[in-house]
Short mmCIF file of C-alpha atoms and ligand atoms in Angstrom, two decimals:
data_model
loop_
_atom_site.label_atom_id
_atom_site.label_comp_id
_atom_site.label_asym_id
_atom_site.label_seq_id
_atom_site.Cartn_x
_atom_site.Cartn_y
_atom_site.Cartn_z
CA MET A 207 78.86 92.51 103.60
CA ARG A 208 82.29 93.07 104.60
CA ILE A 209 84.89 94.33 101.63
CA LEU A 210 88.29 93.97 102.06
CA SER A 211 91.54 94.94 99.74
CA GLY A 212 95.16 95.80 99.99
CA ILE A 213 97.30 97.65 97.91
CA GLN A 214 101.37 97.16 98.13
CA PRO A 215 103.61 100.13 99.08
CA SER A 216 105.66 99.61 96.03
CA GLY A 217 106.18 103.08 94.57
CA ARG A 218 104.72 106.28 93.68
CA LEU A 219 100.95 105.75 92.32
CA HIS A 220 99.98 106.41 88.83
CA LEU A 221 97.05 106.55 86.99
CA GLY A 222 96.67 103.01 86.29
CA ASN A 223 96.70 102.44 90.00
CA TYR A 224 94.11 105.09 90.33
CA PHE A 225 91.50 103.91 87.92
CA GLY A 226 92.08 100.34 88.34
CA MET A 227 92.47 100.15 91.96
CA MET A 228 92.18 103.21 93.79
CA LYS A 229 89.02 104.45 92.73
CA PRO A 230 87.12 101.28 93.07
CA ALA A 231 88.40 100.92 96.20
CA ILE A 232 87.33 104.34 97.41
CA GLU A 233 83.83 103.75 95.93
CA PHE A 234 83.39 100.58 97.88
CA GLN A 235 83.05 102.56 100.97
CA ASP A 236 79.55 103.12 100.08
CA GLN A 237 78.60 99.50 99.45
CA GLY A 238 79.28 97.91 102.57
CA GLU A 239 81.76 97.68 105.72
CA ALA A 240 85.11 98.35 103.92
CA PHE A 241 88.78 97.42 105.11
CA LEU A 242 91.64 98.61 103.28
CA PHE A 243 95.35 98.29 104.21
CA ILE A 244 98.65 98.88 102.67
CA ALA A 245 100.42 95.77 102.60
CA ASN A 246 103.86 96.47 103.69
CA TYR A 247 104.86 92.85 104.71
CA HIS A 248 104.12 91.78 101.37
CA ALA A 249 105.98 94.74 99.90
CA MET A 250 109.08 93.30 101.64
CA THR A 251 109.38 90.80 99.20
CA THR A 252 110.61 93.40 96.67
CA VAL A 253 111.24 96.59 98.59
CA THR A 254 114.44 95.89 100.89
CA ASP A 255 115.30 99.29 101.83
CA PRO A 256 113.90 100.25 105.17
CA THR A 257 113.82 103.90 104.63
CA GLU A 258 112.19 103.25 101.22
CA LEU A 259 109.59 101.13 102.69
CA ARG A 260 108.63 103.35 105.46
CA GLN A 261 108.46 106.47 102.89
CA ASN A 262 106.17 104.44 100.62
CA THR A 263 104.08 103.16 102.84
CA MET A 264 103.28 106.91 104.06
CA GLU A 265 102.88 108.11 100.60
CA VAL A 266 100.29 105.50 99.83
CA ALA A 267 98.56 106.74 102.99
CA ILE A 268 98.58 110.23 101.97
CA ASP A 269 97.57 109.75 98.72
CA PHE A 270 94.77 107.61 99.28
CA LEU A 271 93.23 110.18 101.99
CA ALA A 272 93.85 112.85 99.12
CA CYS A 273 91.89 111.11 96.78
CA GLY A 274 88.84 110.88 98.83
CA LEU A 275 89.37 107.89 101.04
CA ASP A 276 86.95 108.52 104.41
CA PRO A 277 88.55 106.94 107.23
CA SER A 278 85.33 107.49 109.35
CA ARG A 279 83.57 104.81 106.79
CA THR A 280 86.70 102.53 105.69
CA ALA A 281 89.23 100.92 108.36
CA PHE A 282 92.43 102.00 106.47
CA PHE A 283 95.51 100.68 108.08
CA ARG A 284 98.97 99.30 107.73
CA GLN A 285 99.27 95.80 107.41
CA SER A 286 102.09 95.44 109.99
CA ASP A 287 100.09 96.96 112.66
CA VAL A 288 97.92 93.83 112.85
CA PRO A 289 100.57 91.34 113.50
CA GLU A 290 97.93 88.76 114.10
CA VAL A 291 98.34 87.97 110.26
CA THR A 292 101.74 86.50 110.37
CA GLU A 293 100.59 83.99 113.12
CA LEU A 294 97.48 83.36 111.19
CA THR A 295 99.84 82.77 108.21
CA TRP A 296 101.41 79.79 110.03
CA LEU A 297 98.18 78.26 110.88
CA LEU A 298 97.07 78.09 107.45
CA SER A 299 100.58 77.13 106.14
CA VAL A 300 100.35 73.84 107.70
CA VAL A 301 97.06 72.92 105.88
CA THR A 302 98.39 74.61 102.57
CA PRO A 303 99.36 71.84 100.00
CA MET A 304 102.68 72.75 98.44
CA GLY A 305 100.85 72.19 94.94
CA LEU A 306 98.75 74.98 95.51
CA LEU A 307 101.49 77.45 95.64
CA GLU A 308 103.39 76.02 92.79
CA ARG A 309 100.54 76.91 90.50
CA CYS A 310 100.63 80.42 91.46
CA HIS A 311 101.76 82.66 88.43
CA SER A 312 103.02 85.42 90.31
CA TYR A 313 106.02 83.64 91.77
CA LYS A 314 107.02 82.54 88.35
CA ASP A 315 106.57 85.90 86.84
CA LYS A 316 108.06 87.77 89.43
CA THR A 317 110.98 85.53 89.70
CA ALA A 318 111.39 85.78 85.96
CA ARG A 319 111.65 89.39 86.35
CA GLY A 320 114.77 88.94 88.43
CA ILE A 321 113.06 89.36 91.83
CA LEU A 322 114.81 87.28 94.42
CA PRO A 323 113.44 83.72 94.66
CA THR A 324 112.83 83.83 98.47
CA HIS A 325 110.70 81.74 100.65
CA GLY A 326 108.64 84.88 101.49
CA LEU A 327 108.06 85.36 97.63
CA PHE A 328 106.76 81.75 97.23
CA SER A 329 104.77 81.71 100.44
CA TYR A 330 103.04 85.35 99.67
CA PRO A 331 99.74 83.88 98.69
CA VAL A 332 99.26 82.32 102.26
CA LEU A 333 99.92 85.87 104.17
CA MET A 334 97.28 87.29 101.49
CA SER A 335 95.13 84.56 102.44
CA ALA A 336 95.55 85.32 106.21
CA ASP A 337 94.75 89.22 105.36
CA ILE A 338 91.57 88.15 104.01
CA LEU A 339 90.49 85.51 106.24
CA ALA A 340 91.66 87.36 109.68
CA TYR A 341 88.56 89.73 108.64
CA GLN A 342 86.24 87.46 107.56
CA SER A 343 85.91 89.36 104.35
CA ASN A 344 83.02 88.33 102.28
CA VAL A 345 84.20 90.10 99.08
CA VAL A 346 87.87 90.96 97.67
CA PRO A 347 88.01 93.49 95.15
CA VAL A 348 91.25 92.86 92.99
CA GLY A 349 92.63 93.50 89.62
CA ARG A 350 92.86 90.20 87.36
CA ASP A 351 96.39 89.38 88.40
CA GLN A 352 95.32 88.91 91.74
CA LYS A 353 92.33 86.59 90.97
CA GLN A 354 94.33 83.15 91.49
CA HIS A 355 95.30 84.48 94.84
CA VAL A 356 91.73 84.73 96.22
CA GLU A 357 91.02 81.65 94.55
CA VAL A 358 93.89 79.94 96.77
CA THR A 359 92.52 81.72 99.66
CA ARG A 360 89.42 79.94 99.09
CA ASP A 361 90.81 76.78 98.69
CA ILE A 362 92.82 77.29 101.77
CA ALA A 363 89.90 78.38 104.03
CA MET A 364 87.83 75.42 102.90
CA LYS A 365 90.51 73.05 103.84
CA PHE A 366 91.05 74.47 107.43
CA ASN A 367 87.24 74.68 107.74
CA ASN A 368 87.01 70.88 106.88
CA GLN A 369 90.06 69.87 108.99
CA TYR A 370 89.07 71.90 112.01
CA GLY A 371 85.67 73.15 112.01
CA PRO A 372 83.84 76.41 110.34
CA ILE A 373 86.26 79.18 111.23
CA PHE A 374 86.39 81.16 108.27
CA THR A 375 84.14 82.84 105.72
CA ILE A 376 84.72 81.75 102.33
CA PRO A 377 85.34 85.09 100.41
CA GLU A 378 84.56 85.74 96.62
CA PRO A 379 86.70 87.82 94.50
CA SER A 380 85.10 90.68 92.74
CA ILE A 381 87.12 91.44 89.71
CA VAL A 382 87.06 95.11 88.60
CA GLU A 383 85.78 94.37 85.29
CA ASN A 384 84.50 97.47 84.06
CA VAL A 385 87.72 99.27 84.30
CA ALA A 386 89.72 98.48 81.19
CA VAL A 387 93.53 98.32 81.50
CA VAL A 388 95.00 101.86 81.37
CA PRO A 389 97.37 102.47 78.77
CA GLY A 390 100.92 103.94 79.30
CA VAL A 391 102.70 106.45 77.30
CA ASP A 392 103.76 103.69 74.86
CA GLY A 393 100.64 102.09 74.47
CA ARG A 394 101.51 99.02 76.71
CA LYS A 395 99.74 98.50 80.22
CA MET A 396 100.70 101.53 82.24
CA SER A 397 103.14 99.97 84.81
CA LYS A 398 105.95 101.32 86.96
CA SER A 399 108.02 98.38 85.82
CA TYR A 400 107.76 99.50 82.16
CA ASN A 401 108.27 103.35 83.14
CA ASN A 402 105.71 104.08 80.90
CA HIS A 403 103.47 105.79 83.93
CA ILE A 404 101.88 109.00 84.61
CA GLU A 405 102.40 109.87 88.49
CA LEU A 406 99.14 111.02 90.18
CA PHE A 407 101.11 113.71 91.80
CA GLY A 408 103.96 114.65 89.52
CA ASN A 409 105.09 117.98 89.30
CA GLU A 410 103.15 120.15 86.30
CA LYS A 411 106.19 120.14 84.20
CA GLU A 412 107.06 116.54 84.26
CA THR A 413 103.71 115.46 84.25
CA ARG A 414 103.40 117.84 80.93
CA GLN A 415 106.41 116.24 79.36
CA ARG A 416 104.83 112.76 80.05
CA VAL A 417 101.63 113.44 78.37
CA MET A 418 103.30 115.29 75.40
CA GLY A 419 105.70 112.31 74.86
CA ILE A 420 102.48 109.68 74.75
CA VAL A 421 103.06 107.73 71.34
CA THR A 422 100.60 108.31 68.67
CA SER A 423 100.24 107.32 64.98
CA SER A 424 101.65 109.04 62.34
CA THR A 425 98.07 110.46 60.69
CA PRO A 426 98.95 113.85 58.88
CA LEU A 427 97.13 116.69 60.52
CA ASP A 428 94.71 117.35 58.16
CA LYS A 429 93.44 113.67 57.97
CA PRO A 430 90.98 112.27 60.20
CA MET A 431 92.34 110.25 63.58
CA ASP A 432 91.00 107.09 64.96
CA PRO A 433 89.84 107.57 68.51
CA ALA A 434 89.55 103.79 69.03
CA THR A 435 93.26 103.20 68.74
CA CYS A 436 94.63 106.23 70.44
CA ASN A 437 96.30 106.34 73.70
CA VAL A 438 95.56 109.93 74.23
CA PHE A 439 92.17 109.34 73.54
CA ALA A 440 91.93 106.42 75.98
CA LEU A 441 93.35 108.32 78.96
CA TYR A 442 91.31 111.65 78.18
CA ARG A 443 88.09 109.73 78.39
CA LEU A 444 88.98 108.27 81.84
CA PHE A 445 88.34 112.04 83.08
CA VAL A 446 85.56 113.46 81.31
CA SER A 447 81.86 112.56 80.71
CA ASN A 448 80.40 110.51 77.84
CA LYS A 449 79.40 113.72 76.08
CA GLU A 450 82.61 115.01 76.46
CA SER A 451 84.31 111.97 75.16
CA ASP A 452 82.02 111.74 72.09
CA GLU A 453 82.79 115.31 71.46
CA MET A 454 86.49 114.63 71.38
CA ALA A 455 85.78 111.51 69.22
CA ASP A 456 83.93 113.84 66.73
CA ARG A 457 87.07 116.25 66.54
CA TYR A 458 89.28 113.13 65.90
CA ARG A 459 87.22 112.05 62.92
CA ALA A 460 86.46 115.38 61.51
CA GLY A 461 90.27 115.87 60.56
CA GLY A 462 92.44 119.00 61.03
CA TYR A 463 92.85 118.59 64.77
CA GLY A 464 96.17 116.90 65.52
CA TYR A 465 97.51 115.00 68.31
CA ALA A 466 99.30 118.08 69.96
CA LYS A 467 96.26 119.68 70.68
CA ALA A 468 94.26 116.63 71.77
CA LYS A 469 97.68 116.11 74.34
CA HIS A 470 96.99 119.59 75.75
CA ALA A 471 93.64 118.76 76.32
CA LEU A 472 94.20 115.69 78.06
CA PHE A 473 96.76 117.56 80.33
CA ASP A 474 94.27 119.97 81.36
CA VAL A 475 91.40 117.73 82.26
CA MET A 476 93.71 115.55 84.28
CA TRP A 477 95.62 118.70 86.04
CA ASN A 478 92.09 119.75 87.10
CA TYR A 479 90.85 116.49 87.92
CA PHE A 480 93.36 116.10 90.30
CA GLU A 481 93.55 119.64 91.61
CA PRO A 482 91.43 119.28 94.82
CA PHE A 483 93.18 115.95 95.43
CA ARG A 484 96.51 118.00 95.16
CA LYS A 485 95.44 120.75 97.40
CA LYS A 486 94.15 117.76 100.31
CA ARG A 487 97.47 116.10 99.89
CA ASP A 488 99.54 119.41 100.25
CA GLU A 489 97.72 119.72 103.50
CA LEU A 490 98.08 116.29 104.49
CA ILE A 491 101.91 116.08 104.02
CA LYS A 492 102.19 118.90 106.65
CA SER A 493 100.42 117.03 109.11
CA PRO A 494 101.66 113.50 109.15
CA ASP A 495 101.10 113.07 112.82
CA GLN A 496 97.13 113.32 111.51
CA VAL A 497 97.78 110.58 109.10
CA GLU A 498 99.47 108.45 111.74
CA THR A 499 96.44 108.83 114.04
CA ILE A 500 93.97 107.69 111.40
CA LEU A 501 96.19 104.55 110.49
CA GLN A 502 96.27 103.58 114.37
CA GLU A 503 92.97 104.30 114.74
CA SER A 504 92.00 101.89 112.07
CA ALA A 505 94.49 99.56 112.90
CA SER A 506 93.17 98.73 116.37
CA ARG A 507 89.67 98.48 114.98
CA ALA A 508 91.17 95.84 112.66
CA ARG A 509 93.29 94.28 115.03
CA GLY A 510 90.16 93.41 117.49
CA GLU A 511 88.60 91.82 114.61
CA ALA A 512 91.83 89.84 113.69
CA ARG A 513 92.47 88.84 117.09
CA ARG A 514 89.04 87.18 117.58
CA THR A 515 89.40 85.33 114.44
CA LEU A 516 92.84 84.03 115.33
CA ASP A 517 91.99 83.11 118.89
CA ALA A 518 89.00 80.85 117.41
CA ALA A 519 91.27 79.42 114.94
CA ARG A 520 94.17 78.62 117.74
CA ARG A 521 91.23 76.86 119.65
CA ALA A 522 90.29 74.92 116.80
CA CYS A 523 93.76 73.68 116.28
CA GLY A 524 94.36 72.78 119.88
CA LEU A 525 96.65 75.83 120.69
CA ASP A 526 94.46 77.06 123.32
P1 ADP B 168 102.65 98.42 88.62
O1 ADP B 168 102.38 97.47 87.42
O2 ADP B 168 103.22 99.87 88.30
O3 ADP B 168 103.55 97.81 89.67
P2 ADP B 168 100.95 97.24 90.53
O4 ADP B 168 101.02 95.80 90.18
O5 ADP B 168 101.45 97.59 91.91
O6 ADP B 168 101.24 98.23 89.48
O7 ADP B 168 99.13 97.42 90.80
C1 ADP B 168 98.63 97.89 91.74
C2 ADP B 168 96.91 97.88 91.38
O8 ADP B 168 96.78 98.86 90.34
C3 ADP B 168 96.53 96.23 91.01
O9 ADP B 168 95.26 96.22 91.86
C4 ADP B 168 96.49 96.59 89.65
O10 ADP B 168 95.46 95.69 89.12
C5 ADP B 168 96.31 97.94 89.54
N1 ADP B 168 96.68 98.43 88.38
C6 ADP B 168 97.90 98.76 87.88
N2 ADP B 168 98.29 99.23 86.40
C7 ADP B 168 97.37 99.04 85.91
C8 ADP B 168 96.74 99.54 84.60
N3 ADP B 168 97.54 99.87 83.71
N4 ADP B 168 95.48 99.37 84.72
C9 ADP B 168 94.52 99.22 85.46
N5 ADP B 168 94.74 98.86 86.75
C10 ADP B 168 95.93 98.80 86.99
N1 LIG B 169 98.77 91.13 96.60
C1 LIG B 169 97.87 92.22 96.29
C2 LIG B 169 98.74 92.96 95.16
O1 LIG B 169 99.80 92.93 94.80
C3 LIG B 169 98.04 93.21 97.51
C4 LIG B 169 97.30 92.28 98.71
C5 LIG B 169 97.98 91.83 99.58
C6 LIG B 169 95.97 92.13 98.79
N2 LIG B 169 97.12 91.43 100.49
C7 LIG B 169 95.86 91.43 100.03
C8 LIG B 169 94.96 92.58 97.85
C9 LIG B 169 94.54 91.14 100.49
C10 LIG B 169 93.45 92.10 98.40
C11 LIG B 169 93.49 91.34 99.78
O2 LIG B 169 98.26 93.89 94.45
#
């Protein structure tokens, strides 16, 4: 089984990215042949500064490797190191009905947020289809927001196969269901765009400040607190065993505990959880050549696969 996913390098990674995307993607490496790429072509629809794009791409690479991505098991590469996907995008574009793209939520959502309505932003799902189909992927783990794009990919692949013959594997989305939405410091979904996020690798002072600033209810100190509705508790339980989470819930319900103590406990478990990753990251930052080699070696593996698919698709269309 081949599993493929991608992440846009659109800024510093936060806890929502980690629990919603990175951790599940890293765990997929035990379940099949995994491909994971940094979607820098996609990020060009929003990141227009070249230095920023280059830096974000490298940071995402370093952060994934630091958090346990094993490049001997997962092909981990930059999207743009496999330019075959852009040619494949064209072959797919000519079978893609306009209506299919017009129905996509993400274009409407992004333009409503003020992102420039370019052709690239509109045809984004076709590039994403090429990413998925180039590697004949069976399973595509994505967050709920990306499910529609995998459905579009299936439609495009079926159209192409009907018109030109059976070239593409039809992929299945795998929605990362067991991960609830990670709340941000204000209780809304954690997101860079709400500026309510806690960075994975922020410095100690800033991270502590973010944690201490988490919005809580105004329950007086001596009264019982409700863990089910508390943002601090929702984050705390992501880091600890069920037993530890039950113990914290008991302290909440007993009263006399207080949110400040809960926040300190959250900071401590979080800081300790990321400690080994931080060490690994510090080493990787010092050896960018090693990171570059990993990305290049994976890309050449991925590229072989994409080339085979593209050649078959070209032949089927009469481009040979
Ligand atoms: P942001 O909202 O900060 O811009 P992205 O949309 O770039 O984050 O998200 C990248 C990945 O991380 C996606 O797969 C998304 O599903 C996941 N993700 C982002 N925020 C959260 C969250 N708060 N909870 C769970 N998963 C999240
Ligand atoms: N569009 C995805 C996102 O914004 C990133 C992505 C690009 C992707 N190509 C992909 C995800 C292919 C899965 C498969 O999160």
